[in-house]
PDB file of C-alpha atoms in Angstrom:
ATOM      1  CA  ALA A 276     184.923 157.500 344.841  1.00 84.00           C
ATOM      2  CA  VAL A 277     181.353 157.666 344.430  1.00 92.00           C
ATOM      3  CA  THR A 278     179.583 160.524 345.821  1.00 94.00           C
ATOM      4  CA  GLU A 279     176.055 162.260 345.296  1.00 95.00           C
ATOM      5  CA  GLU A 280     177.334 164.084 342.338  1.00 94.00           C
ATOM      6  CA  THR A 281     178.610 161.101 340.433  1.00 94.00           C
ATOM      7  CA  LEU A 282     177.231 160.807 337.089  1.00 95.00           C
ATOM      8  CA  CYS A 283     174.991 157.776 336.514  1.00 96.00           C
ATOM      9  CA  VAL A 284     172.772 156.215 333.824  1.00 97.00           C
ATOM     10  CA  GLY A 285     169.732 154.209 334.640  1.00 97.00           C
ATOM     11  CA  LEU A 286     168.435 151.972 331.785  1.00 97.00           C
ATOM     12  CA  ALA A 287     165.307 149.969 331.502  1.00 97.00           C
ATOM     13  CA  ARG A 288     163.851 147.256 329.127  1.00 97.00           C
ATOM     14  CA  VAL A 289     166.496 148.475 326.702  1.00 95.00           C
ATOM     15  CA  GLY A 290     165.239 147.491 323.086  1.00 94.00           C
ATOM     16  CA  ALA A 291     161.732 146.996 323.914  1.00 95.00           C
ATOM     17  CA  GLU A 292     159.108 149.810 323.139  1.00 95.00           C
ATOM     18  CA  ASP A 293     158.716 150.984 326.229  1.00 95.00           C
ATOM     19  CA  GLN A 294     162.348 151.375 327.394  1.00 96.00           C
ATOM     20  CA  LYS A 295     163.695 154.041 329.661  1.00 96.00           C
ATOM     21  CA  ILE A 296     166.932 155.866 329.827  1.00 96.00           C
ATOM     22  CA  ALA A 297     167.833 158.607 332.418  1.00 97.00           C
ATOM     23  CA  ALA A 298     171.159 160.245 333.089  1.00 97.00           C
ATOM     24  CA  GLY A 299     171.847 162.422 336.206  1.00 96.00           C
ATOM     25  CA  THR A 300     173.539 162.497 339.279  1.00 95.00           C
ATOM     26  CA  LEU A 301     173.371 159.638 341.703  1.00 95.00           C
ATOM     27  CA  GLN A 302     171.306 161.853 343.800  1.00 95.00           C
ATOM     28  CA  GLN A 303     168.933 162.919 341.002  1.00 96.00           C
ATOM     29  CA  MET A 304     168.438 159.004 340.040  1.00 95.00           C
ATOM     30  CA  CYS A 305     166.879 158.492 343.270  1.00 94.00           C
ATOM     31  CA  THR A 306     164.062 160.702 341.933  1.00 93.00           C
ATOM     32  CA  VAL A 307     163.389 158.590 338.699  1.00 95.00           C
ATOM     33  CA  ASP A 308     160.855 155.955 338.133  1.00 95.00           C
ATOM     34  CA  LEU A 309     162.026 153.773 335.670  1.00 95.00           C
ATOM     35  CA  GLY A 310     159.104 151.431 335.666  1.00 95.00           C
ATOM     36  CA  GLY A 311     158.913 147.554 335.770  1.00 93.00           C
ATOM     37  CA  PRO A 312     162.315 145.282 335.563  1.00 92.00           C
ATOM     38  CA  LEU A 313     164.779 144.732 334.009  1.00 93.00           C
ATOM     39  CA  HIS A 314     167.103 147.652 335.205  1.00 96.00           C
ATOM     40  CA  SER A 315     170.818 148.486 334.653  1.00 96.00           C
ATOM     41  CA  LEU A 316     172.576 151.062 336.770  1.00 96.00           C
ATOM     42  CA  ILE A 317     175.899 152.769 335.157  1.00 96.00           C
ATOM     43  CA  ILE A 318     178.179 154.529 337.269  1.00 95.00           C
ATOM     44  CA  THR A 319     180.620 156.394 335.339  1.00 93.00           C
ATOM     45  CA  GLY A 320     184.226 156.960 336.278  1.00 88.00           C
ATOM     46  CA  GLY A 321     186.736 159.656 336.031  1.00 76.00           C
ATOM     47  CA  SER A 322     186.551 162.183 332.972  1.00 88.00           C
ATOM     48  CA  MET A 323     184.302 161.138 329.883  1.00 91.00           C
ATOM     49  CA  HIS A 324     184.831 162.067 326.294  1.00 94.00           C
ATOM     50  CA  PRO A 325     182.770 164.988 324.806  1.00 95.00           C
ATOM     51  CA  LEU A 326     180.952 162.681 322.708  1.00 96.00           C
ATOM     52  CA  GLU A 327     179.801 160.456 325.808  1.00 94.00           C
ATOM     53  CA  MET A 328     178.526 163.640 327.373  1.00 93.00           C
ATOM     54  CA  GLU A 329     176.758 164.703 324.561  1.00 95.00           C
ATOM     55  CA  MET A 330     174.881 161.595 324.167  1.00 94.00           C
ATOM     56  CA  LEU A 331     173.944 161.533 327.920  1.00 94.00           C
ATOM     57  CA  SER A 332     172.499 164.821 327.392  1.00 94.00           C
ATOM     58  CA  LEU A 333     169.727 163.482 325.430  1.00 95.00           C
ATOM     59  CA  PHE A 334     168.569 161.619 328.241  1.00 96.00           C
ATOM     60  CA  SER A 335     169.374 164.137 331.446  1.00 95.00           C
ATOM     61  CA  ILE A 336     167.253 164.469 334.153  1.00 93.00           C
ATOM     62  CA  PRO A 337     165.775 168.049 334.637  1.00 87.00           C
ATOM     63  CA  GLU A 338     167.577 169.723 337.390  1.00 78.00           C
ATOM     64  CA  ASN A 339     164.220 170.922 339.135  1.00 69.00           C
ATOM     65  CA  SER A 340     162.780 167.415 338.933  1.00 58.00           C
ATOM     66  CA  SER A 341     161.357 165.882 341.916  1.00 53.00           C
ATOM     67  CA  ASP A 342     158.492 164.425 339.966  1.00 45.00           C
ATOM     68  CA  SER A 343     159.834 160.801 339.397  1.00 42.00           C
ATOM     69  CA  GLN A 344     159.831 161.354 335.455  1.00 45.00           C
ATOM     70  CA  SER A 345     162.406 159.390 333.275  1.00 44.00           C
ATOM     71  CA  THR A 346     163.222 159.851 329.440  1.00 50.00           C
ATOM     72  CA  ASP A 347     162.100 157.490 326.663  1.00 53.00           C
ATOM     73  CA  GLY A 348     164.990 156.506 324.877  1.00 49.00           C
ATOM     74  CA  LEU A 349     165.412 156.480 320.853  1.00 40.00           C
TER      75      LEU A 349
END
C-alpha cells in the first residue's frame, strides 16, 4: 500500500543539462518543484537494496525542506 511515507523519486529532463532528481517520501515530493516537463515519478516498492538506498541518498530532499527545492543530478 502506498502511504505518505512511501519512498519516491521524482525525475525531470533526465540527460539534459538542467535535469532534476529528487528522492523523498510522497509527502516530501509535494514540496518539490522539478521545473518544466518531462517528468517521471517512481514509487518504490517493499525493501530496497542498500546500494539503491545509498544512491538515492545523493538526491534526498532535506527533511526541513518546505521551500520547493530539488537536487541537480550528475
